Structures are given as C-alpha cells and as structure tokens.
Coordinates of N, CA and C in Angstrom, one line a residue:
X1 N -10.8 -94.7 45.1 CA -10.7 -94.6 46.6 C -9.3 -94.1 46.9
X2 N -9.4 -93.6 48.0 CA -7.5 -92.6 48.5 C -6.7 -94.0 48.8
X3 N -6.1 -94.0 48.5 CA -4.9 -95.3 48.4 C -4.9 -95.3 50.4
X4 N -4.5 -96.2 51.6 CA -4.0 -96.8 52.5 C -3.1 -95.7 52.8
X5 N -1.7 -95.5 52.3 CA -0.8 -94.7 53.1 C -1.1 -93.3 52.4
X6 N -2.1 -92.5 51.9 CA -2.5 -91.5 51.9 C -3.7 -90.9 52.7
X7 N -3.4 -89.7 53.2 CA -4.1 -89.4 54.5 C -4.5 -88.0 54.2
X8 N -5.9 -87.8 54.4 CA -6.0 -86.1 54.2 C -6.1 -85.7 55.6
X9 N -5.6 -84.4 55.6 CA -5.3 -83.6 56.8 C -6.2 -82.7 56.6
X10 N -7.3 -82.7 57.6 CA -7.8 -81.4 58.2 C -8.6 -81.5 59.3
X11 N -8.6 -80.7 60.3 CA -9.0 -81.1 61.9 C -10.3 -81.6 61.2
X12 N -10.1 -82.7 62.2 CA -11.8 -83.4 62.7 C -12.5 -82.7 63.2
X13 N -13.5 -82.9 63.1 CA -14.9 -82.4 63.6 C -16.2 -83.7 64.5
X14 N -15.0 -84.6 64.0 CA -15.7 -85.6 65.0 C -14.8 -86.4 66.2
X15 N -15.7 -86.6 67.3 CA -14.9 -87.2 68.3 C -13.8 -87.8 68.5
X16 N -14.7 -89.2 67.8 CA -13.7 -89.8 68.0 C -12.3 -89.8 67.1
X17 N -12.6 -89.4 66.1 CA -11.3 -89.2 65.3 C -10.5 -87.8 65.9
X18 N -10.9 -86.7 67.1 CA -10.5 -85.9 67.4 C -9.2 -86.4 68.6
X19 N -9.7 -88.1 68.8 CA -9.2 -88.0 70.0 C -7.4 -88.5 69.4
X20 N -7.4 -88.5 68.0 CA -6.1 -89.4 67.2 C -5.1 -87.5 67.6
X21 N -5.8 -86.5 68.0 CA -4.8 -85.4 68.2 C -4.4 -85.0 66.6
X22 N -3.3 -84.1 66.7 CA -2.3 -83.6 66.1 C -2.8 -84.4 64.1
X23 N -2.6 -86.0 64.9 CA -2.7 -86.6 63.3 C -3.1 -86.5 62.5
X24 N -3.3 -86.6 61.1 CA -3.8 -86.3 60.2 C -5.1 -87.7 60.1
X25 N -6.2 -87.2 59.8 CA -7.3 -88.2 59.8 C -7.3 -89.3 58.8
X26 N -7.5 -90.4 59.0 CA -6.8 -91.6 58.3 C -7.6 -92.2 57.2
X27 N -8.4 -91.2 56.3 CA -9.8 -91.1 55.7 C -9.5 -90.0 54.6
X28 N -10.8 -90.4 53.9 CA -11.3 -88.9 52.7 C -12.5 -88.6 53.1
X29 N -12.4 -87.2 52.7 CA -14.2 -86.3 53.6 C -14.8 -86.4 52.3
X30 N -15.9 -87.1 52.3 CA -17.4 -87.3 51.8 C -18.3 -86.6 51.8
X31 N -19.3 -86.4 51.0 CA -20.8 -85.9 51.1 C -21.8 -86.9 51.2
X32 N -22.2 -86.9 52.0 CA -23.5 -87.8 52.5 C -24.9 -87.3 51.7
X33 N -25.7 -87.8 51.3 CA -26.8 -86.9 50.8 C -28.1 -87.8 51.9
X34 N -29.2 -86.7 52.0 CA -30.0 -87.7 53.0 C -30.7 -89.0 52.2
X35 N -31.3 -89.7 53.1 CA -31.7 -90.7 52.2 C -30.8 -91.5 52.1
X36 N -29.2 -91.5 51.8 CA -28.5 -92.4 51.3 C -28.4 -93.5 52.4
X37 N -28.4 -94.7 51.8 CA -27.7 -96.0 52.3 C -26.8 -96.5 53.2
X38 N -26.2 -96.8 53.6 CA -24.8 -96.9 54.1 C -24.4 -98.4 54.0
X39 N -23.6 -99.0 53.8 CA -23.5 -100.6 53.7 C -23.0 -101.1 54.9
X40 N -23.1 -101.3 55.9 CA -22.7 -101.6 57.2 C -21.8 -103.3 57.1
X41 N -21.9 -103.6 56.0 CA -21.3 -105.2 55.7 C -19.6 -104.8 54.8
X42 N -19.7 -103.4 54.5 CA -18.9 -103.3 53.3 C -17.2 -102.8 54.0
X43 N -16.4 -102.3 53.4 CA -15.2 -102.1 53.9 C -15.0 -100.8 54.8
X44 N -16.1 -100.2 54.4 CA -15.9 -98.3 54.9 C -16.7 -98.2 56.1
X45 N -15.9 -97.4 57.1 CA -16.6 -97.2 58.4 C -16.6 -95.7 58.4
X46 N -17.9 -95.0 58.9 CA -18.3 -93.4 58.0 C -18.2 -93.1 59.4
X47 N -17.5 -92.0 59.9 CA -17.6 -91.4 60.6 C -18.0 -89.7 60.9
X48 N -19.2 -89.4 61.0 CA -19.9 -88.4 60.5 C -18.9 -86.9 61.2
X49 N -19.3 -86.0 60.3 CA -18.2 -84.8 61.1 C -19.8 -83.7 61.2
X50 N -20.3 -83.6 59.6 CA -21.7 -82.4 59.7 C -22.7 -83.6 59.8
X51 N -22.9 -84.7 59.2 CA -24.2 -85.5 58.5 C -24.9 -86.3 60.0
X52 N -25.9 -86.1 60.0 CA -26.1 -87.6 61.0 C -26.8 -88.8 60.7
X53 N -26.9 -89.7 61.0 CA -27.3 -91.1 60.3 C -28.2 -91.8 61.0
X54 N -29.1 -92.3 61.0 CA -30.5 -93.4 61.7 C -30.1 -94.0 61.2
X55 N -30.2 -95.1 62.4 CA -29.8 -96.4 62.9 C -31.1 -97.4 62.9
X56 N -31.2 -98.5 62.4 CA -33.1 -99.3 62.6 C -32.7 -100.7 62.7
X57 N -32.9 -101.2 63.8 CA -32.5 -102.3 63.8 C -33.8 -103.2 64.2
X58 N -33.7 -104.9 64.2 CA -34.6 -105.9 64.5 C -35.0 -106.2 63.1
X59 N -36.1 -107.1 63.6 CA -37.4 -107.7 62.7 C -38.7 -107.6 63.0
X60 N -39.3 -107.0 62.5 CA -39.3 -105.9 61.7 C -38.4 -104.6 61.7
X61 N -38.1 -104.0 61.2 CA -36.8 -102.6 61.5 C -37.8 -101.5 62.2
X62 N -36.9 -101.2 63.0 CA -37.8 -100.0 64.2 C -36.5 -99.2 64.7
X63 N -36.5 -98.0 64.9 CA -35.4 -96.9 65.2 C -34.7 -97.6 65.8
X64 N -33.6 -97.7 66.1 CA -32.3 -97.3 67.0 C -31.5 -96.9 67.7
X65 N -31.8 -95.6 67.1 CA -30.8 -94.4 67.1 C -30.2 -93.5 66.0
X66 N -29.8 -92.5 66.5 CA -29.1 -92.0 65.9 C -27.1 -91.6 65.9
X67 N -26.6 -91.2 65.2 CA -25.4 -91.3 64.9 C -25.0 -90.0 63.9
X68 N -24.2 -89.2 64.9 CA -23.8 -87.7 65.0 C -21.9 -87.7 64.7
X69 N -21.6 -86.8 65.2 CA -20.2 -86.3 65.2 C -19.5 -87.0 66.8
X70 N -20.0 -87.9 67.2 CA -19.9 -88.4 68.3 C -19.5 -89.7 68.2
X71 N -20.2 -90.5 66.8 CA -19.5 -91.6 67.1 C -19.1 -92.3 65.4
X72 N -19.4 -93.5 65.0 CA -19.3 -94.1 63.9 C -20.3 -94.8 63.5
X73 N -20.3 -95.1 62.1 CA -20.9 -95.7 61.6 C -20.9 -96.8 61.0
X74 N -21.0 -98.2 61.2 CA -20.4 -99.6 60.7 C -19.3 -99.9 61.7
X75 N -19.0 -99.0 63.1 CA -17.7 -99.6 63.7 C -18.5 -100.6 64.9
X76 N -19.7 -100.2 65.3 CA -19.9 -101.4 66.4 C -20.4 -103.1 65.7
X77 N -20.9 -102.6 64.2 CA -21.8 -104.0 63.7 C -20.3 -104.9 63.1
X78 N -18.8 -104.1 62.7 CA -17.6 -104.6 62.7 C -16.9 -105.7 63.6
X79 N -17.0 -104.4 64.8 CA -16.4 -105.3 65.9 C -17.1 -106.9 66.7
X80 N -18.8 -106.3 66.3 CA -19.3 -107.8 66.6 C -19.2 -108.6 65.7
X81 N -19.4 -108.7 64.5 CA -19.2 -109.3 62.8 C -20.7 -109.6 62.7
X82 N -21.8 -109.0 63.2 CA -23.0 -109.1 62.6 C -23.8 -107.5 62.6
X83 N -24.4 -108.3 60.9 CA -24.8 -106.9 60.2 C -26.1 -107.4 59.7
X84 N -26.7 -108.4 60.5 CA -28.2 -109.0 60.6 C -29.3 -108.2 61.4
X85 N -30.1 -107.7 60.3 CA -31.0 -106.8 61.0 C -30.7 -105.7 61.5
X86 N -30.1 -104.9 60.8 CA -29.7 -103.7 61.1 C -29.2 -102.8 59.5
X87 N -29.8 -101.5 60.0 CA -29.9 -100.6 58.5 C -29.3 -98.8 58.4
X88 N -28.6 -98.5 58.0 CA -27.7 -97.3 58.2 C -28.3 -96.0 57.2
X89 N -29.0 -95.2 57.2 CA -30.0 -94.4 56.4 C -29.3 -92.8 57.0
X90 N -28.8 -92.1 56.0 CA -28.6 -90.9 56.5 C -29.5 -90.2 56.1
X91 N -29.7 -89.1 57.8 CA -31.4 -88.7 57.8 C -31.1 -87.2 57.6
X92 N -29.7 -86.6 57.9 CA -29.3 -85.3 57.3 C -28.2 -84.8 56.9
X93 N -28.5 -85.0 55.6 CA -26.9 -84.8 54.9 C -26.0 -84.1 55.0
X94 N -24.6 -84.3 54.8 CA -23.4 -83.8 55.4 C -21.9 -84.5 55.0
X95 N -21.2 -83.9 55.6 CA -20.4 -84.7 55.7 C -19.4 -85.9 56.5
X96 N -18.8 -86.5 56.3 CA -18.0 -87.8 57.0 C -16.7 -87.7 56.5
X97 N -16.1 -88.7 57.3 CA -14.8 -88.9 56.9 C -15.0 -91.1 56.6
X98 N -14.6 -90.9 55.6 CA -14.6 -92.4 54.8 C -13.4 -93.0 55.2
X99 N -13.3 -94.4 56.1 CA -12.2 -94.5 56.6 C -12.1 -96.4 56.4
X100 N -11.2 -97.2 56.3 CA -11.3 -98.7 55.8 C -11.5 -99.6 57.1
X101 N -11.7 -100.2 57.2 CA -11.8 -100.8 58.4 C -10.5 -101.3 58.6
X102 N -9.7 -101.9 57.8 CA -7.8 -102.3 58.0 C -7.6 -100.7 58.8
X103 N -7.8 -100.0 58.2 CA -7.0 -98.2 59.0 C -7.6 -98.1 60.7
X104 N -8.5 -98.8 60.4 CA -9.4 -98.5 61.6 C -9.1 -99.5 62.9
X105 N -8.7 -100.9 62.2 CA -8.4 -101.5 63.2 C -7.0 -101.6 63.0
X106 N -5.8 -100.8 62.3 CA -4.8 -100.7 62.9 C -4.5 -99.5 64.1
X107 N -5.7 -98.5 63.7 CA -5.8 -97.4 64.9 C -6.1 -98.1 66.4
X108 N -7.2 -99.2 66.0 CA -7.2 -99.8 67.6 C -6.3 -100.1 68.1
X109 N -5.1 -101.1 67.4 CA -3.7 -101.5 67.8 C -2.8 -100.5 68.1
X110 N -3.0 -99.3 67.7 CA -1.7 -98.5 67.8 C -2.1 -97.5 68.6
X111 N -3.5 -96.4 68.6 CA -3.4 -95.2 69.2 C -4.5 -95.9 70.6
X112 N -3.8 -95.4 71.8 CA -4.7 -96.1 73.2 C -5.7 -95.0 73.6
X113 N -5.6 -93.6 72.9 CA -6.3 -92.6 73.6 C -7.9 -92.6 72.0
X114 N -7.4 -93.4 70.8 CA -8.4 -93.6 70.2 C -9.3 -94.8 70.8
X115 N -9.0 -95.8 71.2 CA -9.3 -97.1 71.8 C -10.4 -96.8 73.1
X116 N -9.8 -95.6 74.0 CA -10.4 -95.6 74.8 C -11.7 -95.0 74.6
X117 N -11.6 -93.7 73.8 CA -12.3 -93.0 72.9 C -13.6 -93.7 72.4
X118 N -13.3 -95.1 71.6 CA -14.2 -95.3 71.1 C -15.1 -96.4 71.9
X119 N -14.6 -97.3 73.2 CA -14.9 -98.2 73.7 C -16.0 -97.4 75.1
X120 N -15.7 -96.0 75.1 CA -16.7 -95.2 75.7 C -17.8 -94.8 75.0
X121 N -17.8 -94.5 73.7 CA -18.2 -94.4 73.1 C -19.4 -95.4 72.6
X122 N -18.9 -96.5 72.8 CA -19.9 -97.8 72.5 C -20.5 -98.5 73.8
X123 N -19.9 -98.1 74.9 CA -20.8 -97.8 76.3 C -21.8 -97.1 76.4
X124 N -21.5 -96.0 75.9 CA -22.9 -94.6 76.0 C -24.0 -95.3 75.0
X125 N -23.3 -95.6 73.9 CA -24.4 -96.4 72.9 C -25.4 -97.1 73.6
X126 N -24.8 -98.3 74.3 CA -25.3 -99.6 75.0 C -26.5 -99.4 75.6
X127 N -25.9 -97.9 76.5 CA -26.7 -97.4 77.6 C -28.0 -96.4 76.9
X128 N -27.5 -96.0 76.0 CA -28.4 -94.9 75.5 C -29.4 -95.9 74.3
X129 N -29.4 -96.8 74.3 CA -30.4 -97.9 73.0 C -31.2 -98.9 74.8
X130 N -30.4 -99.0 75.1 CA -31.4 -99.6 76.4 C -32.2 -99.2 77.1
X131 N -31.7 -97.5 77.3 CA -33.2 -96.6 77.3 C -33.9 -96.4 76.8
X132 N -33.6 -96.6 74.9 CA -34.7 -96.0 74.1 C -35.9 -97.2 74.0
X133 N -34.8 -98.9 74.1 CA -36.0 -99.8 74.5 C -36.9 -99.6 75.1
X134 N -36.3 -99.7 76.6 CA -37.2 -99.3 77.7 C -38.5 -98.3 77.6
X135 N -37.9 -97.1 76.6 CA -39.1 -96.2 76.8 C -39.4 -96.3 75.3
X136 N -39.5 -97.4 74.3 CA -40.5 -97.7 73.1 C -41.7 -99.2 74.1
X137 N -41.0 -100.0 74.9 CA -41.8 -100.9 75.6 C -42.8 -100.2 76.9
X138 N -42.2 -99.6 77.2 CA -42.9 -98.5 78.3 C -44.2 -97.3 78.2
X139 N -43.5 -96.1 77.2 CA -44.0 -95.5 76.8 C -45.6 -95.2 76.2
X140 N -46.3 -94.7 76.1 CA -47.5 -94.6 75.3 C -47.4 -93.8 73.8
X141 N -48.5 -94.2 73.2 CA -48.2 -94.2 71.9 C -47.9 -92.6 71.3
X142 N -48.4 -91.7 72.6 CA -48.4 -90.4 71.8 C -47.1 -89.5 71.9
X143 N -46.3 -90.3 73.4 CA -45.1 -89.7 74.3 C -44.2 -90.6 73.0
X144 N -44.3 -91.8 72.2 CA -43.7 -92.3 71.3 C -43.5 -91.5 70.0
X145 N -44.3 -91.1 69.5 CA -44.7 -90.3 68.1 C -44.4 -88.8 68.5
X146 N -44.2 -87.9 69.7 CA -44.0 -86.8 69.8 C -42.7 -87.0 70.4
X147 N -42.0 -87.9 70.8 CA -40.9 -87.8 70.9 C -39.7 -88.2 69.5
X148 N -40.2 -88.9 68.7 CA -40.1 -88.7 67.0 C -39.7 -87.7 66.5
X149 N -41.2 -86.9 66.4 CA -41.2 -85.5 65.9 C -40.2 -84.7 66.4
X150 N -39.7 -85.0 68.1 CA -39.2 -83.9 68.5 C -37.7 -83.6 67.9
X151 N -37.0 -85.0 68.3 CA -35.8 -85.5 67.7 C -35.1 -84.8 66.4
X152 N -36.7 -85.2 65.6 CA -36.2 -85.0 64.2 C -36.2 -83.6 63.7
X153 N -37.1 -82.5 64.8 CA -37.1 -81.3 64.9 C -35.8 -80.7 65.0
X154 N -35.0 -81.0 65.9 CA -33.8 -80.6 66.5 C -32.8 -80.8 65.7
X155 N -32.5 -82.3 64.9 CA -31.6 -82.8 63.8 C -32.0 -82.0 63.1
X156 N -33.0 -81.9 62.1 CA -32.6 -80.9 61.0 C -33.1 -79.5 61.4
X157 N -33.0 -78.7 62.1 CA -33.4 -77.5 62.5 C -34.7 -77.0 63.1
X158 N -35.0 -76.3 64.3 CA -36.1 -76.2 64.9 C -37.0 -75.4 63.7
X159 N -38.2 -75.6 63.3 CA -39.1 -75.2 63.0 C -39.0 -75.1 61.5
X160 N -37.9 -75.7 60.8 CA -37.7 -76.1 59.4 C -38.5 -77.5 59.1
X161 N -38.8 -77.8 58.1 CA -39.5 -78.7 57.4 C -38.8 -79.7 57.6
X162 N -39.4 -80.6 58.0 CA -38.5 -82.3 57.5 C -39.2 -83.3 57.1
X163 N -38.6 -84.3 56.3 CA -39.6 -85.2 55.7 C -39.7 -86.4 56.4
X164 N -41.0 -86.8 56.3 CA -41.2 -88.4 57.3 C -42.8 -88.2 57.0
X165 N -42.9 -89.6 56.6 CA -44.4 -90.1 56.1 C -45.0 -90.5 57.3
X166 N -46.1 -90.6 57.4 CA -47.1 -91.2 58.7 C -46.5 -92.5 58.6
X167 N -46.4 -93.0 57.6 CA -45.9 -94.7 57.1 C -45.0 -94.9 58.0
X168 N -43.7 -94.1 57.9 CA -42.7 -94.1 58.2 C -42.0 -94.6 59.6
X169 N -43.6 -92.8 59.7 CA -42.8 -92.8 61.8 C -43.9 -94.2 62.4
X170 N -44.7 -94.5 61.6 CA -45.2 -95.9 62.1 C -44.3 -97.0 62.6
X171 N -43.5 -97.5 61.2 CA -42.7 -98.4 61.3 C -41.8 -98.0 62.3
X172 N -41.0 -96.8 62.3 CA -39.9 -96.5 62.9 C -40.2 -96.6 64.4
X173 N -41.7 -96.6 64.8 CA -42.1 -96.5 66.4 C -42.7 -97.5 66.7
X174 N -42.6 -98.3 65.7 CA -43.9 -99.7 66.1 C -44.9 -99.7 66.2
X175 N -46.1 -98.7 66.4 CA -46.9 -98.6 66.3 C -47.8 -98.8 65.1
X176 N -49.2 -98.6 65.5 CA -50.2 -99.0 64.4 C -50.2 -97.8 63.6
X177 N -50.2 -97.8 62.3 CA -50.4 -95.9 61.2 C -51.7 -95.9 62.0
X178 N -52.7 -96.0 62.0 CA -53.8 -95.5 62.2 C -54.1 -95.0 63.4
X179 N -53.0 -95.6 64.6 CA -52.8 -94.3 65.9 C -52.1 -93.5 65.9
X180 N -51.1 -93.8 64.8 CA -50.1 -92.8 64.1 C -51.0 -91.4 63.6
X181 N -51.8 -91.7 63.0 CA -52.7 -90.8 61.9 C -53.4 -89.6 62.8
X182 N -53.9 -90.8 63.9 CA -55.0 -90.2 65.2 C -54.1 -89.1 65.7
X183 N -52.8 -89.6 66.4 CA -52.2 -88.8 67.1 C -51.9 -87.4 66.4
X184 N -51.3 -87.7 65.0 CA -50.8 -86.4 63.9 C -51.9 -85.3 64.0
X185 N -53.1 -86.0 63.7 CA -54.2 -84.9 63.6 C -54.5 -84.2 64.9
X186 N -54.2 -84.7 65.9 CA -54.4 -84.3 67.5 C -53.6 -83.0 67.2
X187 N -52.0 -83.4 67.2 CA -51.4 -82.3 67.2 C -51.4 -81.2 66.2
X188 N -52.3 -81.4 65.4 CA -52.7 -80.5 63.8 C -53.4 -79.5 64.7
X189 N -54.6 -80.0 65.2 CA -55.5 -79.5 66.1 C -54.9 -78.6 67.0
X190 N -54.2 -78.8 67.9 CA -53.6 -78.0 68.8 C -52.7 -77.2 68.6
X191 N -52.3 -77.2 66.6 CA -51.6 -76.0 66.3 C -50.3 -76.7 67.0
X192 N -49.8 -77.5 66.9 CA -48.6 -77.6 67.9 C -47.5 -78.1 66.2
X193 N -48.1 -78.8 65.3 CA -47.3 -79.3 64.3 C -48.2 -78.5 63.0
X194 N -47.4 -79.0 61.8 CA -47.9 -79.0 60.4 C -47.8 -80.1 59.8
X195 N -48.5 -80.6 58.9 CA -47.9 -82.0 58.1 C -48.7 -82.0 57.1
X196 N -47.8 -81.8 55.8 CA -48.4 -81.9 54.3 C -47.4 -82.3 53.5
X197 N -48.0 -83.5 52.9 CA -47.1 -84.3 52.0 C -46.1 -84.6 52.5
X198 N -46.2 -85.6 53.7 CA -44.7 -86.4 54.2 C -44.0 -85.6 54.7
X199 N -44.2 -84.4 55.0 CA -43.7 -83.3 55.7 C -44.1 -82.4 56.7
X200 N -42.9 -82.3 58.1 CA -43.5 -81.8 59.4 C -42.9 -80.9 59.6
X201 N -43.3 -79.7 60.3 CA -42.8 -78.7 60.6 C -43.3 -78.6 62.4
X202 N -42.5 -78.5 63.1 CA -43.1 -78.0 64.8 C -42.9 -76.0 65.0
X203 N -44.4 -76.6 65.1 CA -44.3 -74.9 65.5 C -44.8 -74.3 66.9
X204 N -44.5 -75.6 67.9 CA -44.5 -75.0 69.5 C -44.3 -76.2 70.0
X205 N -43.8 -76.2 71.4 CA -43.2 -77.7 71.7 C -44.6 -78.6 72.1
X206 N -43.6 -80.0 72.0 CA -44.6 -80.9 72.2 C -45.3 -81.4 73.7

C-alpha cells in the first residue's frame, strides 16, 4: 500500500476529492472489477472517479443505492461507526482513488471546502435513500422492477447488456421472484427488454 506521506497527483475526477483543489489527491488510483466486494469495516475509503458501486442495506439486503464520482464509499458507515447490515458490491468497474481513513479524517480537520463538500454530499444521500424508501413502500411491483432495469440501463450503457439474475432484482426489490418472473416476461412480450442467461438488454424505454 502507498505509504501516508506519499500522494499521487493527478486531477480527480471525483467530487468530492475535486473540491481539495490544486492538491494532489491523498490516495492511489485503483481498478475496481465489477462484482468486487468492498470492506466497508476495513481502513480504505474508495472513492470512485470511473467505477460505480451498489449500496444494499437491512435485513434482509435490499438496494440502497448507488455510489458514482459524486460521492464515497465506506465514508458515511465511518463516520457513524456502524457497518451492520450494509454491503458495498461494485456494479461497474472502474476506477477509484484508495484513500485511509487517518488521510481522510485529517482532511476533515484541515480542508473546510472538503468538509463542506462532503457533509452536502451526505445530505443529498439522506434525502435521496428516503425517496427511494418511500417509493420501494409505495410503489407497485412493476414501476419497482422497471425502474431497476432502467437505472442499470443507464449505469452500464443504454442498450448494452448487463448482468442481473431474476434472483437478483428480486432480492434487490423485495419482491416475490415469481412477480419478478411475471413482470420480466411482460416486458419480453412488449419487445421493450431482452433477458437470456442473467442478462438484460433494453431496447425501448420502460
């Protein structure tokens, strides 16, 4: 790992590390592969520059969110000190900048235009996960499952392939697979999707 007082320099590409200016970013740039893990308990706080990362929290695990070049990864489960029921899965690989949490919370102490950066940052969160409650409690099961699909359309490229099992977007939506299954074949039917072997493609909107 890059030793503490060594710093690689090269512009950010992500927010909040954009907002440290001038400085050289207080991290090493990463390759994320999808699928991978992320330890949200561990020392490293990932801050994505290309990659983005699903978020699944509760009991049972059900989406969260997602996590772009906008924000971090392990910095809000840090600051509260709980990393109970909650799981960090990067859904399109990329890169980050790998940063310690000591670097990170001496950045809080020192830079005020990072601080404010990131404390907005975890506002929009707040606000943006208490919508997505509201409309997983609200919603109906097909505006739940095509709104899924749509998301994940957009993250990894419109009308490119991406992978997600019926299993999957079950768990990830709460819902039963078997209205999961119902719904998939609806939109087979209407020519609106594709899905073969754990894999979707949208080929007109939802």
């Amino acid at each position: 790992m890059t030793p503490e007082s060594q710093k690689v320099a090269f512009r950010s590409e992500n927010v909040l590390l954009s907002a440290l200016g001038s400085e050289a970013s207080p991290g090493r740039r990463v390759r994320l592969a999808a699928g991978q893990g992320l330890d949200l308990a561990g020392d490293i706080i990932w801050f994505p520059l290309t990659a983005v990362v699903r978020m699944e929290v509760g009991d049972p695990l059900v989406l969260g969110g997602w996590i772009g070049d906008e924000g971090a990864v392990g910095l809000a489960e840090g600051l509260e000190g709980d990393h109970s029921n909650r799981r960090a899965l990067v859904e399109v690989g990329g890169e980050a900048c790998a940063v310690s949490r000591a670097s990170v919370t001496e950045l809080l102490s020192q830079s005020s235009s990072f601080t404010d950066a990131v404390v907005r940052w975890l506002a929009e969160s707040l606000a943006e996960a208490r919508q997505a409650a509201a409309f997983n409690a609200c919603g109906n099961a097909r505006d739940r499952v095509t709104n899924l699909i749509e998301t994940l359309d957009r993250l990894h490229g419109h009308g490119l392939d991406f992978p997600m099992s019926q299993a999957e977007m079950a768990r990830l939506t709460g819902i039963q697979r078997t209205t999961v299954c119902g719904i998939v074949v609806g939109l087979k039917r209407e020519k609106r999707i594709t899905h073969t072997r754990a894999r979707f493609r949208v080929l007109q909107r939802l």
